Amino acid sequence: MLLANMPGGVAAGLGQLRRTHAWLDVLVVVAVLVATNMVAHFTTVWASIATVPIAALVLVAMMRHRGMHWSELGLSPRHWKRGTLYSLGAVGLVVAVVAIGIALPFTRQFFLSERYATISGALVASMIVIPLQTVIPEELAFRGVLHGALERAWGARGVFAAGSLLFGLWHIASSLGLTSGNAGLTAVLGGGVWGQVAGIAGAVVATAAAGFVFTWLRRRSGSILAPIALHWSLNGVGALAAALVWHVSVA
């Protein structure tokens, strides 16, 4: 409304200034995410635990200081009810799909991950490590801060395209040993260099597609609660299913 009451040249100049600031915000957020990813995966064990959660909180504080509203970050209380309803639906769908996956012999092998070879380890990972170290920080960073910055700069198309691609690329480092630790993937892709490359490429494509769905949930519900729930269920329920399959197979 304020811009509409201004002379055309002034309004255009202010509009361009705001777009420039939005693009700079996107560049800063992406730079922080790249640095965070490098530190988390290629330095110390303690850094891998603390870096992503700290970076997510710093990004939220930074964008709030830059004037980004809670609703732009997906953190507005007025969207909690809608976000909760979408969350319940997302978790229910994943549980049903995972149950079918572990029931079918062909797909059951893909749940045989050495990382979750024990029930106790899977429970700790599912209820503590995954939500606090991975899911909540990543959703704050991607469907919260990056989502808001991209929407200011390029609108919905930018959020879906760039946001999903960046989320896929974010998982390159964490996918370096993917095939070597998963019996099903090793059997299909092989355990050599090309198998590793195929595993990384597949992980990027899969997580980019997941990022697209997370973004849809975020926009549809107006809250990051829904993508948090779906993200956790894909990882947390998957970890519990892997432990169950491993336990049954060994027994």
GROMACS .gro file of C-alpha atoms in nm:
model
  251
    1MET     CA    1   0.000   0.000   0.000
    2LEU     CA    2   0.286   0.236   0.084
    3LEU     CA    3   0.457   0.171  -0.251
    4ALA     CA    4   0.128   0.231  -0.434
    5ASN     CA    5   0.110   0.587  -0.295
    6MET     CA    6   0.462   0.675  -0.406
    7PRO     CA    7   0.576   0.816  -0.740
    8GLY     CA    8   0.650   0.545  -0.997
    9GLY     CA    9   1.026   0.593  -0.998
   10VAL     CA   10   1.059   0.588  -0.619
   11ALA     CA   11   0.834   0.282  -0.586
   12ALA     CA   12   1.032   0.098  -0.854
   13GLY     CA   13   1.359   0.187  -0.683
   14LEU     CA   14   1.239   0.065  -0.345
   15GLY     CA   15   1.105  -0.253  -0.502
   16GLN     CA   16   1.440  -0.323  -0.668
   17LEU     CA   17   1.620  -0.249  -0.340
   18ARG     CA   18   1.402  -0.501  -0.159
   19ARG     CA   19   1.466  -0.766  -0.425
   20THR     CA   20   1.840  -0.700  -0.402
   21HIS     CA   21   1.828  -0.744  -0.025
   22ALA     CA   22   1.628  -1.066  -0.072
   23TRP     CA   23   1.888  -1.204  -0.315
   24LEU     CA   24   2.167  -1.115  -0.074
   25ASP     CA   25   1.979  -1.293   0.203
   26VAL     CA   26   1.957  -1.605  -0.014
   27LEU     CA   27   2.331  -1.592  -0.088
   28VAL     CA   28   2.416  -1.551   0.280
   29VAL     CA   29   2.188  -1.838   0.384
   30VAL     CA   30   2.331  -2.069   0.117
   31ALA     CA   31   2.688  -1.975   0.215
   32VAL     CA   32   2.615  -2.054   0.580
   33LEU     CA   33   2.458  -2.387   0.484
   34VAL     CA   34   2.756  -2.486   0.268
   35ALA     CA   35   3.003  -2.398   0.545
   36THR     CA   36   2.788  -2.582   0.800
   37ASN     CA   37   2.778  -2.894   0.585
   38MET     CA   38   3.155  -2.897   0.542
   39VAL     CA   39   3.224  -2.848   0.912
   40ALA     CA   40   2.966  -3.106   1.018
   41HIS     CA   41   3.095  -3.383   0.791
   42PHE     CA   42   3.467  -3.322   0.752
   43THR     CA   43   3.596  -3.204   1.089
   44THR     CA   44   3.547  -3.349   1.438
   45VAL     CA   45   3.282  -3.572   1.591
   46TRP     CA   46   3.168  -3.296   1.826
   47ALA     CA   47   3.137  -3.058   1.534
   48SER     CA   48   2.917  -3.309   1.351
   49ILE     CA   49   2.687  -3.318   1.653
   50ALA     CA   50   2.655  -2.949   1.729
   51THR     CA   51   2.716  -2.758   1.405
   52VAL     CA   52   2.383  -2.803   1.225
   53PRO     CA   53   2.159  -2.724   1.527
   54ILE     CA   54   2.366  -2.415   1.612
   55ALA     CA   55   2.371  -2.296   1.250
   56ALA     CA   56   1.992  -2.336   1.223
   57LEU     CA   57   1.933  -2.122   1.532
   58VAL     CA   58   2.181  -1.862   1.409
   59LEU     CA   59   2.004  -1.845   1.071
   60VAL     CA   60   1.663  -1.800   1.236
   61ALA     CA   61   1.799  -1.521   1.458
   62MET     CA   62   1.971  -1.360   1.160
   63MET     CA   63   1.659  -1.356   0.942
   64ARG     CA   64   1.444  -1.231   1.229
   65HIS     CA   65   1.690  -0.945   1.267
   66ARG     CA   66   1.654  -0.885   0.893
   67GLY     CA   67   1.280  -0.839   0.942
   68MET     CA   68   1.149  -1.181   0.843
   69HIS     CA   69   0.815  -1.255   1.010
   70TRP     CA   70   0.740  -1.573   1.206
   71SER     CA   71   0.485  -1.668   0.940
   72GLU     CA   72   0.754  -1.645   0.669
   73LEU     CA   73   0.962  -1.886   0.875
   74GLY     CA   74   0.669  -2.126   0.918
   75LEU     CA   75   0.673  -2.066   1.294
   76SER     CA   76   0.355  -1.864   1.345
   77PRO     CA   77   0.128  -2.007   1.621
   78ARG     CA   78  -0.182  -1.938   1.414
   79HIS     CA   79  -0.081  -2.220   1.175
   80TRP     CA   80  -0.007  -2.481   1.444
   81LYS     CA   81  -0.349  -2.648   1.428
   82ARG     CA   82  -0.338  -2.692   1.051
   83GLY     CA   83   0.024  -2.802   1.071
   84THR     CA   84  -0.063  -3.064   1.332
   85LEU     CA   85  -0.340  -3.213   1.117
   86TYR     CA   86  -0.105  -3.242   0.819
   87SER     CA   87   0.160  -3.390   1.049
   88LEU     CA   88  -0.068  -3.671   1.165
   89GLY     CA   89  -0.161  -3.754   0.807
   90ALA     CA   90   0.205  -3.755   0.694
   91VAL     CA   91   0.321  -3.982   0.976
   92GLY     CA   92   0.031  -4.222   0.924
   93LEU     CA   93   0.110  -4.251   0.553
   94VAL     CA   94   0.480  -4.321   0.613
   95VAL     CA   95   0.406  -4.584   0.879
   96ALA     CA   96   0.173  -4.763   0.636
   97VAL     CA   97   0.428  -4.755   0.352
   98VAL     CA   98   0.713  -4.873   0.578
   99ALA     CA   99   0.498  -5.157   0.712
  100ILE     CA  100   0.433  -5.274   0.356
  101GLY     CA  101   0.803  -5.236   0.274
  102ILE     CA  102   0.925  -5.458   0.556
  103ALA     CA  103   0.650  -5.712   0.488
  104LEU     CA  104   0.755  -5.770   0.125
  105PRO     CA  105   1.071  -5.987   0.081
  106PHE     CA  106   1.201  -5.784  -0.215
  107THR     CA  107   1.193  -5.448  -0.038
  108ARG     CA  108   1.278  -5.579   0.309
  109GLN     CA  109   1.649  -5.605   0.220
  110PHE     CA  110   1.673  -5.228   0.176
  111PHE     CA  111   1.606  -5.186   0.548
  112LEU     CA  112   1.914  -5.388   0.645
  113SER     CA  113   2.137  -5.102   0.758
  114GLU     CA  114   2.427  -5.176   0.995
  115ARG     CA  115   2.375  -4.835   1.154
  116TYR     CA  116   2.057  -4.962   1.321
  117ALA     CA  117   2.155  -5.316   1.406
  118THR     CA  118   2.015  -5.296   1.761
  119ILE     CA  119   1.670  -5.200   1.889
  120SER     CA  120   1.815  -4.978   2.166
  121GLY     CA  121   2.040  -4.795   1.921
  122ALA     CA  122   1.751  -4.739   1.682
  123LEU     CA  123   1.531  -4.604   1.963
  124VAL     CA  124   1.795  -4.353   2.072
  125ALA     CA  125   1.854  -4.251   1.712
  126SER     CA  126   1.483  -4.225   1.632
  127MET     CA  127   1.368  -4.035   1.940
  128ILE     CA  128   1.672  -3.821   2.025
  129VAL     CA  129   1.950  -3.803   1.765
  130ILE     CA  130   1.740  -3.781   1.447
  131PRO     CA  131   1.493  -3.514   1.563
  132LEU     CA  132   1.740  -3.294   1.754
  133GLN     CA  133   2.048  -3.328   1.537
  134THR     CA  134   1.895  -3.367   1.192
  135VAL     CA  135   1.523  -3.317   1.138
  136ILE     CA  136   1.438  -3.006   1.339
  137PRO     CA  137   1.759  -2.814   1.252
  138GLU     CA  138   1.733  -2.901   0.881
  139GLU     CA  139   1.367  -2.801   0.864
  140LEU     CA  140   1.437  -2.474   1.044
  141ALA     CA  141   1.717  -2.404   0.797
  142PHE     CA  142   1.550  -2.521   0.473
  143ARG     CA  143   1.171  -2.499   0.514
  144GLY     CA  144   1.206  -2.209   0.756
  145VAL     CA  145   1.487  -1.966   0.674
  146LEU     CA  146   1.579  -2.068   0.317
  147HIS     CA  147   1.210  -2.103   0.226
  148GLY     CA  148   1.138  -1.752   0.347
  149ALA     CA  149   1.443  -1.602   0.176
  150LEU     CA  150   1.373  -1.776  -0.157
  151GLU     CA  151   1.008  -1.678  -0.151
  152ARG     CA  152   1.103  -1.314  -0.102
  153ALA     CA  153   1.352  -1.331  -0.389
  154TRP     CA  154   1.182  -1.557  -0.647
  155GLY     CA  155   0.839  -1.656  -0.520
  156ALA     CA  156   0.691  -2.006  -0.509
  157ARG     CA  157   0.879  -2.135  -0.815
  158GLY     CA  158   1.211  -2.040  -0.662
  159VAL     CA  159   1.120  -2.209  -0.336
  160PHE     CA  160   1.022  -2.536  -0.503
  161ALA     CA  161   1.303  -2.546  -0.761
  162ALA     CA  162   1.604  -2.399  -0.582
  163GLY     CA  163   1.499  -2.514  -0.234
  164SER     CA  164   1.450  -2.876  -0.341
  165LEU     CA  165   1.775  -2.885  -0.539
  166LEU     CA  166   1.977  -2.736  -0.254
  167PHE     CA  167   1.825  -2.985  -0.010
  168GLY     CA  168   1.932  -3.268  -0.239
  169LEU     CA  169   2.287  -3.132  -0.270
  170TRP     CA  170   2.300  -3.091   0.108
  171HIS     CA  171   2.298  -3.473   0.136
  172ILE     CA  172   2.604  -3.543  -0.081
  173ALA     CA  173   2.845  -3.553   0.213
  174SER     CA  174   2.619  -3.773   0.426
  175SER     CA  175   2.579  -4.021   0.137
  176LEU     CA  176   2.948  -4.096   0.080
  177GLY     CA  177   2.931  -4.434   0.255
  178LEU     CA  178   2.569  -4.509   0.176
  179THR     CA  179   2.611  -4.827  -0.029
  180SER     CA  180   2.882  -4.979   0.191
  181GLY     CA  181   2.655  -4.970   0.498
  182ASN     CA  182   2.334  -5.096   0.338
  183ALA     CA  183   2.311  -5.458   0.227
  184GLY     CA  184   2.023  -5.400  -0.013
  185LEU     CA  185   2.188  -5.105  -0.189
  186THR     CA  186   2.520  -5.288  -0.212
  187ALA     CA  187   2.348  -5.585  -0.378
  188VAL     CA  188   2.180  -5.361  -0.635
  189LEU     CA  189   2.445  -5.093  -0.699
  190GLY     CA  190   2.764  -5.275  -0.602
  191GLY     CA  191   3.025  -5.175  -0.348
  192GLY     CA  192   3.290  -5.018  -0.573
  193VAL     CA  193   3.348  -4.659  -0.678
  194TRP     CA  194   3.068  -4.661  -0.936
  195GLY     CA  195   2.833  -4.811  -0.681
  196GLN     CA  196   2.923  -4.530  -0.444
  197VAL     CA  197   2.868  -4.267  -0.714
  198ALA     CA  198   2.533  -4.421  -0.803
  199GLY     CA  199   2.436  -4.425  -0.436
  200ILE     CA  200   2.523  -4.057  -0.394
  201ALA     CA  201   2.336  -3.959  -0.712
  202GLY     CA  202   2.035  -4.159  -0.602
  203ALA     CA  203   2.044  -3.999  -0.258
  204VAL     CA  204   2.056  -3.649  -0.408
  205VAL     CA  205   1.762  -3.721  -0.637
  206ALA     CA  206   1.562  -3.886  -0.359
  207THR     CA  207   1.625  -3.609  -0.106
  208ALA     CA  208   1.555  -3.339  -0.364
  209ALA     CA  209   1.221  -3.508  -0.433
  210ALA     CA  210   1.159  -3.530  -0.058
  211GLY     CA  211   1.247  -3.161  -0.030
  212PHE     CA  212   0.983  -3.084  -0.292
  213VAL     CA  213   0.721  -3.270  -0.087
  214PHE     CA  214   0.838  -3.103   0.237
  215THR     CA  215   0.805  -2.766   0.066
  216TRP     CA  216   0.454  -2.850  -0.053
  217LEU     CA  217   0.355  -2.944   0.301
  218ARG     CA  218   0.512  -2.627   0.436
  219ARG     CA  219   0.318  -2.407   0.191
  220ARG     CA  220  -0.003  -2.606   0.220
  221SER     CA  221  -0.012  -2.601   0.600
  222GLY     CA  222   0.167  -2.270   0.656
  223SER     CA  223   0.378  -2.436   0.925
  224ILE     CA  224   0.704  -2.627   0.945
  225LEU     CA  225   0.536  -2.875   1.182
  226ALA     CA  226   0.414  -3.081   0.885
  227PRO     CA  227   0.752  -3.115   0.707
  228ILE     CA  228   0.917  -3.184   1.044
  229ALA     CA  229   0.672  -3.468   1.104
  230LEU     CA  230   0.718  -3.618   0.758
  231HIS     CA  231   1.096  -3.576   0.771
  232TRP     CA  232   1.112  -3.742   1.112
  233SER     CA  233   0.887  -4.029   1.009
  234LEU     CA  234   1.099  -4.103   0.701
  235ASN     CA  235   1.413  -4.116   0.915
  236GLY     CA  236   1.286  -4.218   1.258
  237VAL     CA  237   1.031  -4.478   1.154
  238GLY     CA  238   1.283  -4.601   0.897
  239ALA     CA  239   1.543  -4.650   1.172
  240LEU     CA  240   1.301  -4.847   1.387
  241ALA     CA  241   1.198  -5.057   1.089
  242ALA     CA  242   1.564  -5.125   1.005
  243ALA     CA  243   1.631  -5.246   1.360
  244LEU     CA  244   1.323  -5.468   1.350
  245VAL     CA  245   1.421  -5.624   1.016
  246TRP     CA  246   1.780  -5.673   1.132
  247HIS     CA  247   1.664  -5.834   1.458
  248VAL     CA  248   1.424  -6.071   1.278
  249SER     CA  249   1.680  -6.158   1.010
  250VAL     CA  250   1.955  -6.238   1.260
  251ALA     CA  251   1.717  -6.430   1.483
   0.00000   0.00000   0.00000
